[in-house]
Tab-separated table of N, CA and C in Angstrom:
chain	number	residue	atom	x	y	z
A	135	MET	N	82.051	98.448	76.305
A	135	MET	CA	82.625	99.710	75.884
A	135	MET	C	83.448	99.469	74.632
A	136	LEU	N	83.433	100.459	73.771
A	136	LEU	CA	84.187	100.368	72.536
A	136	LEU	C	85.316	101.397	72.539
A	137	PRO	N	86.510	101.001	72.073
A	137	PRO	CA	87.612	101.976	71.996
A	137	PRO	C	87.202	103.173	71.138
A	138	LEU	N	87.529	104.349	71.593
A	138	LEU	CA	87.202	105.575	70.876
A	138	LEU	C	88.418	105.969	70.047
A	139	LYS	N	88.340	105.750	68.758
A	139	LYS	CA	89.497	105.966	67.887
A	139	LYS	C	89.374	107.231	67.046
A	140	ASN	N	88.149	107.762	66.909
A	140	ASN	CA	87.942	108.869	65.986
A	140	ASN	C	87.990	110.242	66.650
A	141	ILE	N	88.678	110.340	67.770
A	141	ILE	CA	88.803	111.622	68.461
A	141	ILE	C	90.284	112.009	68.493
A	142	SER	N	90.571	113.226	68.111
A	142	SER	CA	91.966	113.671	68.041
A	142	SER	C	92.513	113.950	69.437
A	143	ASN	N	93.833	113.905	69.549
A	143	ASN	CA	94.471	114.231	70.823
A	143	ASN	C	94.173	115.665	71.233
A	144	LEU	N	94.089	116.550	70.249
A	144	LEU	CA	93.787	117.949	70.537
A	144	LEU	C	92.389	118.086	71.164
A	145	LYS	N	91.422	117.374	70.618
A	145	LYS	CA	90.064	117.405	71.168
A	145	LYS	C	90.045	116.831	72.588
A	146	LEU	N	90.765	115.722	72.803
A	146	LEU	CA	90.852	115.145	74.146
A	146	LEU	C	91.480	116.126	75.130
A	147	LEU	N	92.529	116.824	74.676
A	147	LEU	CA	93.176	117.818	75.542
A	147	LEU	C	92.205	118.939	75.895
A	148	GLU	N	91.370	119.341	74.946
A	148	GLU	CA	90.349	120.361	75.218
A	148	GLU	C	89.354	119.861	76.257
A	149	ILE	N	88.944	118.609	76.134
A	149	ILE	CA	87.967	118.030	77.061
A	149	ILE	C	88.546	117.943	78.472
A	150	VAL	N	89.746	117.384	78.600
A	150	VAL	CA	90.311	117.188	79.943
A	150	VAL	C	90.700	118.508	80.605
A	151	ALA	N	90.936	119.543	79.811
A	151	ALA	CA	91.286	120.846	80.391
A	151	ALA	C	90.150	121.394	81.248
A	152	ARG	N	88.922	120.945	81.011
A	152	ARG	CA	87.755	121.423	81.754
A	152	ARG	C	87.460	120.583	82.992
A	153	ILE	N	88.222	119.534	83.205
A	153	ILE	CA	87.931	118.581	84.280
A	153	ILE	C	88.912	118.777	85.435
A	154	ASN	N	88.362	118.891	86.649
A	154	ASN	CA	89.185	119.181	87.830
A	154	ASN	C	90.339	118.217	88.030
A	155	PHE	N	90.139	116.950	87.734
A	155	PHE	CA	91.195	115.955	87.932
A	155	PHE	C	92.489	116.386	87.232
A	156	PHE	N	92.374	117.077	86.123
A	156	PHE	CA	93.530	117.432	85.297
A	156	PHE	C	94.028	118.852	85.528
A	157	LYS	N	93.366	119.619	86.370
A	157	LYS	CA	93.690	121.042	86.541
A	157	LYS	C	95.127	121.287	86.983
A	158	ARG	N	95.654	120.448	87.835
A	158	ARG	CA	97.002	120.679	88.350
A	158	ARG	C	98.097	120.137	87.421
A	159	LEU	N	97.692	119.511	86.314
A	159	LEU	CA	98.661	118.953	85.364
A	159	LEU	C	99.021	119.975	84.288
A	160	THR	N	100.275	119.968	83.884
A	160	THR	CA	100.677	120.795	82.748
A	160	THR	C	100.129	120.164	81.466
A	161	ILE	N	100.174	120.891	80.387
A	161	ILE	CA	99.706	120.349	79.106
A	161	ILE	C	100.529	119.109	78.745
A	162	ARG	N	101.820	119.164	78.951
A	162	ARG	CA	102.693	118.015	78.655
A	162	ARG	C	102.314	116.803	79.508
A	163	GLU	N	102.023	117.025	80.779
A	163	GLU	CA	101.624	115.924	81.664
A	163	GLU	C	100.270	115.349	81.239
A	164	ARG	N	99.358	116.214	80.811
A	164	ARG	CA	98.073	115.734	80.302
A	164	ARG	C	98.283	114.845	79.079
A	165	GLU	N	99.166	115.292	78.189
A	165	GLU	CA	99.475	114.499	76.990
A	165	GLU	C	100.055	113.144	77.364
A	166	LEU	N	100.997	113.132	78.296
A	166	LEU	CA	101.603	111.870	78.745
A	166	LEU	C	100.543	110.920	79.305
A	167	LEU	N	99.662	111.452	80.143
A	167	LEU	CA	98.630	110.617	80.754
A	167	LEU	C	97.655	110.095	79.699
A	168	LEU	N	97.242	110.959	78.786
A	168	LEU	CA	96.331	110.529	77.727
A	168	LEU	C	96.967	109.485	76.819
A	169	ASN	N	98.244	109.657	76.510
A	169	ASN	CA	98.933	108.709	75.633
A	169	ASN	C	99.140	107.343	76.280
A	170	SER	N	99.119	107.292	77.604
A	170	SER	CA	99.310	106.013	78.288
A	170	SER	C	97.980	105.419	78.752
A	171	SER	N	96.886	106.073	78.402
A	171	SER	CA	95.549	105.628	78.800
A	171	SER	C	94.739	105.273	77.563
A	172	ALA	N	93.519	104.828	77.795
A	172	ALA	CA	92.619	104.498	76.687
A	172	ALA	C	91.290	105.213	76.891
A	173	CYS	N	90.708	105.638	75.781
A	173	CYS	CA	89.412	106.318	75.804
A	173	CYS	C	88.370	105.380	75.204
A	174	TYR	N	87.206	105.324	75.845
A	174	TYR	CA	86.143	104.421	75.399
A	174	TYR	C	84.824	105.157	75.266
A	175	LYS	N	84.005	104.652	74.365
A	175	LYS	CA	82.614	105.092	74.252
A	175	LYS	C	81.780	104.015	74.928
A	176	CYS	N	80.992	104.425	75.898
A	176	CYS	CA	80.096	103.498	76.575
A	176	CYS	C	78.674	103.939	76.248
A	177	PHE	N	77.962	103.112	75.525
A	177	PHE	CA	76.619	103.456	75.101
A	177	PHE	C	75.630	103.302	76.252
A	178	GLN	N	74.552	104.051	76.175
A	178	GLN	CA	73.499	104.020	77.183
A	178	GLN	C	73.113	102.576	77.522
A	179	ASN	N	72.982	102.299	78.812
A	179	ASN	CA	72.599	101.000	79.376
A	179	ASN	C	73.681	99.930	79.280
A	180	ASN	N	74.884	100.296	78.875
A	180	ASN	CA	76.011	99.359	78.895
A	180	ASN	C	76.856	99.627	80.135
A	181	PHE	N	77.548	98.597	80.598
A	181	PHE	CA	78.350	98.708	81.811
A	181	PHE	C	79.733	99.284	81.530
A	182	VAL	N	80.155	100.170	82.420
A	182	VAL	CA	81.547	100.613	82.462
A	182	VAL	C	82.331	99.576	83.257
A	183	GLN	N	81.759	99.148	84.366
A	183	GLN	CA	82.336	98.088	85.192
A	183	GLN	C	81.200	97.348	85.870
A	184	GLN	N	81.482	96.104	86.267
A	184	GLN	CA	80.495	95.323	87.003
A	184	GLN	C	81.053	94.931	88.356
A	185	GLU	N	80.173	94.891	89.325
A	185	GLU	CA	80.546	94.507	90.681
A	185	GLU	C	81.270	93.163	90.645
A	186	ASP	N	82.331	93.071	91.420
A	186	ASP	CA	83.186	91.887	91.546
A	186	ASP	C	84.151	91.688	90.378
A	187	ASP	N	84.152	92.583	89.365
A	187	ASP	CA	85.189	92.518	88.334
A	187	ASP	C	86.544	92.587	89.021
A	188	LEU	N	87.512	91.935	88.451
A	188	LEU	CA	88.842	91.904	89.055
A	188	LEU	C	89.812	92.893	88.411
A	189	ASN	N	89.376	93.644	87.400
A	189	ASN	CA	90.316	94.581	86.783
A	189	ASN	C	90.676	95.706	87.742
A	190	ARG	N	91.817	96.305	87.547
A	190	ARG	CA	92.326	97.365	88.418
A	190	ARG	C	92.230	98.727	87.744
A	191	ASN	N	91.288	98.878	86.823
A	191	ASN	CA	91.178	100.114	86.068
A	191	ASN	C	90.472	101.197	86.868
A	192	PHE	N	90.868	102.397	86.571
A	192	PHE	CA	90.335	103.612	87.166
A	192	PHE	C	89.701	104.386	86.018
A	193	TYR	N	88.463	104.821	86.162
A	193	TYR	CA	87.736	105.445	85.067
A	193	TYR	C	87.341	106.878	85.408
A	194	ILE	N	87.599	107.787	84.481
A	194	ILE	CA	87.188	109.178	84.631
A	194	ILE	C	86.122	109.455	83.571
A	195	VAL	N	84.999	110.000	83.998
A	195	VAL	CA	83.905	110.303	83.073
A	195	VAL	C	84.215	111.633	82.371
A	196	LEU	N	84.426	111.564	81.058
A	196	LEU	CA	84.713	112.767	80.274
A	196	LEU	C	83.439	113.390	79.714
A	197	SER	N	82.438	112.564	79.468
A	197	SER	CA	81.121	113.062	79.064
A	197	SER	C	80.084	112.014	79.431
A	198	GLY	N	78.846	112.465	79.626
A	198	GLY	CA	77.774	111.535	79.954
A	198	GLY	C	77.491	111.456	81.439
A	199	LYS	N	76.750	110.412	81.804
A	199	LYS	CA	76.349	110.196	83.198
A	199	LYS	C	76.290	108.700	83.457
A	200	ILE	N	76.778	108.292	84.624
A	200	ILE	CA	76.889	106.882	84.996
A	200	ILE	C	76.083	106.630	86.267
A	201	ALA	N	75.325	105.535	86.282
A	201	ALA	CA	74.568	105.124	87.474
A	201	ALA	C	75.333	104.026	88.199
A	202	ILE	N	75.341	104.100	89.512
A	202	ILE	CA	76.029	103.109	90.350
A	202	ILE	C	74.981	102.224	91.019
A	203	THR	N	75.181	100.910	90.926
A	203	THR	CA	74.281	99.946	91.566
A	203	THR	C	75.102	98.938	92.369
A	204	LYS	N	74.426	98.280	93.302
A	204	LYS	CA	75.074	97.266	94.150
A	204	LYS	C	74.255	95.992	94.149
A	205	ASN	N	74.927	94.884	94.414
A	205	ASN	CA	74.295	93.579	94.625
A	205	ASN	C	73.419	93.127	93.463
A	206	ASP	N	73.870	93.379	92.248
A	206	ASP	CA	73.156	92.940	91.036
A	206	ASP	C	71.688	93.347	91.009
A	207	THR	N	71.383	94.520	91.529
A	207	THR	CA	70.018	95.020	91.456
A	207	THR	C	69.983	96.228	90.526
A	208	ASP	N	68.811	96.644	90.165
A	208	ASP	CA	68.663	97.842	89.339
A	208	ASP	C	68.485	99.089	90.194
A	209	LYS	N	68.520	98.923	91.514
A	209	LYS	CA	68.362	100.066	92.408
A	209	LYS	C	69.627	100.921	92.352
A	210	ILE	N	69.452	102.158	91.950
A	210	ILE	CA	70.588	103.078	91.800
A	210	ILE	C	70.925	103.687	93.158
A	211	VAL	N	72.197	103.574	93.535
A	211	VAL	CA	72.636	104.136	94.815
A	211	VAL	C	73.342	105.478	94.628
A	212	GLY	N	73.626	105.843	93.391
A	212	GLY	CA	74.266	107.130	93.135
A	212	GLY	C	74.581	107.307	91.666
A	213	TYR	N	75.054	108.494	91.350
A	213	TYR	CA	75.435	108.821	89.975
A	213	TYR	C	76.844	109.382	89.945
A	214	VAL	N	77.508	109.172	88.831
A	214	VAL	CA	78.826	109.745	88.590
A	214	VAL	C	78.688	110.614	87.346
A	215	ASN	N	79.080	111.868	87.490
A	215	ASN	CA	78.917	112.842	86.423
A	215	ASN	C	80.256	113.206	85.794
A	216	VAL	N	80.193	114.067	84.802
A	216	VAL	CA	81.393	114.518	84.090
A	216	VAL	C	82.416	115.047	85.090
A	217	GLY	N	83.651	114.588	84.945
A	217	GLY	CA	84.743	115.019	85.813
A	217	GLY	C	84.941	114.152	87.035
A	218	GLU	N	83.962	113.317	87.335
A	218	GLU	CA	84.085	112.428	88.489
A	218	GLU	C	84.642	111.085	88.025
A	219	PHE	N	84.991	110.253	88.987
A	219	PHE	CA	85.627	108.986	88.625
A	219	PHE	C	85.066	107.826	89.421
A	220	ILE	N	85.340	106.627	88.900
A	220	ILE	CA	84.953	105.382	89.564
A	220	ILE	C	86.101	104.392	89.448
A	221	GLY	N	86.074	103.385	90.292
A	221	GLY	CA	87.095	102.343	90.242
A	221	GLY	C	88.330	102.648	91.054
A	222	GLU	N	88.306	103.765	91.795
A	222	GLU	CA	89.505	104.167	92.532
A	222	GLU	C	89.852	103.191	93.654
A	223	SER	N	88.855	102.593	94.267
A	223	SER	CA	89.126	101.673	95.371
A	223	SER	C	89.877	100.430	94.899
A	224	SER	N	89.405	99.814	93.821
A	224	SER	CA	90.103	98.626	93.309
A	224	SER	C	91.444	98.995	92.685
A	225	PHE	N	91.545	100.197	92.166
A	225	PHE	CA	92.802	100.699	91.604
A	225	PHE	C	93.860	100.833	92.698
A	226	ILE	N	93.445	101.370	93.836
A	226	ILE	CA	94.372	101.604	94.947
A	226	ILE	C	94.627	100.325	95.737
A	227	ASN	N	93.546	99.598	96.066
A	227	ASN	CA	93.646	98.444	96.959
A	227	ASN	C	93.879	97.112	96.267
A	228	LYS	N	93.878	97.127	94.929
A	228	LYS	CA	94.025	95.884	94.158
A	228	LYS	C	92.960	94.865	94.552
A	229	SER	N	91.734	95.351	94.654
A	229	SER	CA	90.615	94.496	95.048
A	229	SER	C	89.572	94.459	93.935
A	230	ARG	N	88.570	93.632	94.123
A	230	ARG	CA	87.475	93.546	93.152
A	230	ARG	C	86.639	94.815	93.187
A	231	LYS	N	85.923	95.064	92.098
A	231	LYS	CA	85.036	96.231	92.032
A	231	LYS	C	83.922	96.072	93.065
A	232	SER	N	83.634	97.137	93.793
A	232	SER	CA	82.642	97.070	94.870
A	232	SER	C	81.237	97.417	94.399
A	233	ALA	N	81.100	97.888	93.164
A	233	ALA	CA	79.784	98.257	92.637
A	233	ALA	C	79.805	98.169	91.118
A	234	SER	N	78.614	98.126	90.546
A	234	SER	CA	78.483	98.175	89.091
A	234	SER	C	78.251	99.617	88.667
A	235	ALA	N	78.665	99.923	87.451
A	235	ALA	CA	78.485	101.263	86.904
A	235	ALA	C	77.978	101.124	85.479
A	236	LYS	N	76.809	101.719	85.220
A	236	LYS	CA	76.159	101.592	83.918
A	236	LYS	C	75.873	102.989	83.361
A	237	ALA	N	76.096	103.150	82.064
A	237	ALA	CA	75.868	104.444	81.421
A	237	ALA	C	74.378	104.780	81.382
A	238	VAL	N	74.028	105.934	81.895
A	238	VAL	CA	72.665	106.452	81.833
A	238	VAL	C	72.448	107.091	80.460
A	239	THR	N	73.502	107.732	79.969
A	239	THR	CA	73.509	108.319	78.629
A	239	THR	C	74.777	107.829	77.935
A	240	ASP	N	74.844	107.962	76.620
A	240	ASP	CA	76.104	107.662	75.932
A	240	ASP	C	77.198	108.474	76.603
A	241	SER	N	78.324	107.839	76.891
A	241	SER	CA	79.373	108.474	77.684
A	241	SER	C	80.747	108.209	77.085
A	242	ILE	N	81.656	109.126	77.349
A	242	ILE	CA	83.065	108.925	76.992
A	242	ILE	C	83.822	108.754	78.297
A	243	ILE	N	84.584	107.671	78.361
A	243	ILE	CA	85.270	107.272	79.590
A	243	ILE	C	86.771	107.165	79.328
A	244	LEU	N	87.564	107.781	80.191
A	244	LEU	CA	89.016	107.615	80.136
A	244	LEU	C	89.391	106.515	81.118
A	245	CYS	N	90.091	105.512	80.631
A	245	CYS	CA	90.489	104.366	81.444
A	245	CYS	C	91.990	104.431	81.715
A	246	ILE	N	92.340	104.461	82.994
A	246	ILE	CA	93.747	104.471	83.402
A	246	ILE	C	93.998	103.166	84.147
A	247	ASP	N	94.988	102.415	83.707
A	247	ASP	CA	95.311	101.186	84.431
A	247	ASP	C	96.617	101.353	85.197
A	248	GLN	N	96.852	100.457	86.134
A	248	GLN	CA	98.026	100.565	86.995
A	248	GLN	C	99.334	100.477	86.226
A	249	HIS	N	99.361	99.672	85.176
A	249	HIS	CA	100.587	99.524	84.403
A	249	HIS	C	100.960	100.833	83.727
A	250	ALA	N	99.971	101.529	83.190
A	250	ALA	CA	100.226	102.806	82.522
A	250	ALA	C	100.753	103.827	83.517
A	251	LEU	N	100.139	103.887	84.679
A	251	LEU	CA	100.553	104.862	85.685
A	251	LEU	C	101.956	104.576	86.205
A	252	ARG	N	102.302	103.324	86.313
A	252	ARG	CA	103.604	102.933	86.848
A	252	ARG	C	104.762	103.467	86.013
A	253	ASP	N	104.557	103.593	84.705
A	253	ASP	CA	105.627	104.022	83.810
A	253	ASP	C	105.721	105.536	83.640
A	254	LEU	N	104.855	106.274	84.302
A	254	LEU	CA	104.865	107.732	84.185
A	254	LEU	C	105.855	108.346	85.173
A	255	PRO	N	106.300	109.578	84.905
A	255	PRO	CA	107.223	110.250	85.841
A	255	PRO	C	106.601	110.386	87.230
A	256	ASN	N	107.440	110.347	88.247
A	256	ASN	CA	106.961	110.399	89.636
A	256	ASN	C	106.147	111.649	89.936
A	257	THR	N	106.544	112.789	89.378
A	257	THR	CA	105.784	114.018	89.649
A	257	THR	C	104.360	113.904	89.116
A	258	LEU	N	104.199	113.288	87.957
A	258	LEU	CA	102.875	113.102	87.376
A	258	LEU	C	102.066	112.100	88.196
A	259	LYS	N	102.703	111.019	88.625
A	259	LYS	CA	102.015	110.041	89.475
A	259	LYS	C	101.527	110.697	90.764
A	260	ASP	N	102.370	111.530	91.357
A	260	ASP	CA	101.986	112.209	92.595
A	260	ASP	C	100.798	113.140	92.375
A	261	LYS	N	100.794	113.849	91.257
A	261	LYS	CA	99.672	114.742	90.952
A	261	LYS	C	98.391	113.945	90.733
A	262	CYS	N	98.503	112.791	90.093
A	262	CYS	CA	97.324	111.931	89.898
A	262	CYS	C	96.804	111.431	91.240
A	263	LYS	N	97.714	111.009	92.101
A	263	LYS	CA	97.308	110.547	93.431
A	263	LYS	C	96.631	111.669	94.206
A	264	ASP	N	97.190	112.890	94.113
A	264	ASP	CA	96.579	114.035	94.788
A	264	ASP	C	95.163	114.294	94.262
A	265	SER	N	94.976	114.164	92.953
A	265	SER	CA	93.650	114.375	92.365
A	265	SER	C	92.672	113.299	92.812
A	266	ILE	N	93.146	112.065	92.942
A	266	ILE	CA	92.286	110.987	93.434
A	266	ILE	C	91.874	111.269	94.880
A	267	ILE	N	92.830	111.662	95.704
A	267	ILE	CA	92.535	111.973	97.109
A	267	ILE	C	91.544	113.126	97.197
A	268	GLU	N	91.761	114.161	96.398
A	268	GLU	CA	90.863	115.317	96.396
A	268	GLU	C	89.439	114.914	95.989
A	269	GLY	N	89.323	114.075	94.959
A	269	GLY	CA	88.014	113.601	94.519
A	269	GLY	C	87.332	112.737	95.561
A	270	MET	N	88.102	111.881	96.216
A	270	MET	CA	87.528	111.033	97.264
A	270	MET	C	87.085	111.876	98.457
A	271	ALA	N	87.869	112.897	98.795
A	271	ALA	CA	87.495	113.785	99.901
A	271	ALA	C	86.199	114.527	99.578
A	272	SER	N	86.059	114.981	98.346
A	272	SER	CA	84.819	115.659	97.928
A	272	SER	C	83.634	114.716	98.030
A	273	ARG	N	83.840	113.473	97.648
A	273	ARG	CA	82.757	112.487	97.728
A	273	ARG	C	82.369	112.234	99.185
A	274	ILE	N	83.336	112.184	100.082
A	274	ILE	CA	83.049	111.982	101.512
A	274	ILE	C	82.225	113.145	102.052
A	275	VAL	N	82.591	114.369	101.694
A	275	VAL	CA	81.834	115.542	102.147
A	275	VAL	C	80.398	115.468	101.626
A	276	TYR	N	80.243	115.141	100.348
A	276	TYR	CA	78.911	115.032	99.747
A	276	TYR	C	78.085	113.962	100.459
A	277	LEU	N	78.666	112.798	100.685
A	277	LEU	CA	77.934	111.700	101.323
A	277	LEU	C	77.592	112.025	102.776
A	278	THR	N	78.495	112.690	103.470
A	278	THR	CA	78.233	113.087	104.851
A	278	THR	C	77.051	114.043	104.903
A	279	ASP	N	77.033	115.030	104.015
A	279	ASP	CA	75.900	115.960	103.952
A	279	ASP	C	74.602	115.223	103.642
A	280	HIS	N	74.666	114.268	102.716
A	280	HIS	CA	73.498	113.500	102.328
A	280	HIS	C	72.968	112.674	103.504
A	281	ILE	N	73.861	112.045	104.244
A	281	ILE	CA	73.473	111.255	105.417
A	281	ILE	C	72.843	112.137	106.473
A	282	GLN	N	73.402	113.319	106.694
A	282	GLN	CA	72.850	114.237	107.685
A	282	GLN	C	71.446	114.692	107.310
A	283	GLN	N	71.186	114.849	106.021
A	283	GLN	CA	69.853	115.258	105.569
A	283	GLN	C	68.832	114.137	105.798
A	284	LEU	N	69.293	112.890	105.786
A	284	LEU	CA	68.395	111.752	106.008
A	284	LEU	C	68.008	111.609	107.474
A	285	SER	N	68.822	112.159	108.363
A	285	SER	CA	68.595	112.013	109.812
A	285	SER	C	67.464	112.892	110.294
């Protein structure tokens, strides 16, 4: 992934305003989070993260589509679309990445690390945690429905 330097803060604010993760944040809180995070361009077929990576980064897909794979195979077990996130488990549990994530299309990724989040106001941290929980709950509902359809 390459750092995305040619995008204005105003454009980033426009992009994140459309994403559910940021809906409960004020404009000022969005600015704080963006200023303490990094934005990357991940080109098609490049990895956002690889299974067993030890980084504690949390990634939100701002544009594009990401394929999830396991056990160093090319078999895709799922996709992550705009507004969805990956890396939340290692971010929360301080563990290795449980899956690889590769860009299906050129993508813009917001990377939030634990150090950046630690220095933010408590109200903003709580809202971020709530958004992570909400996203994980949505994923559980989706996966449960998918499993039931397989039965």
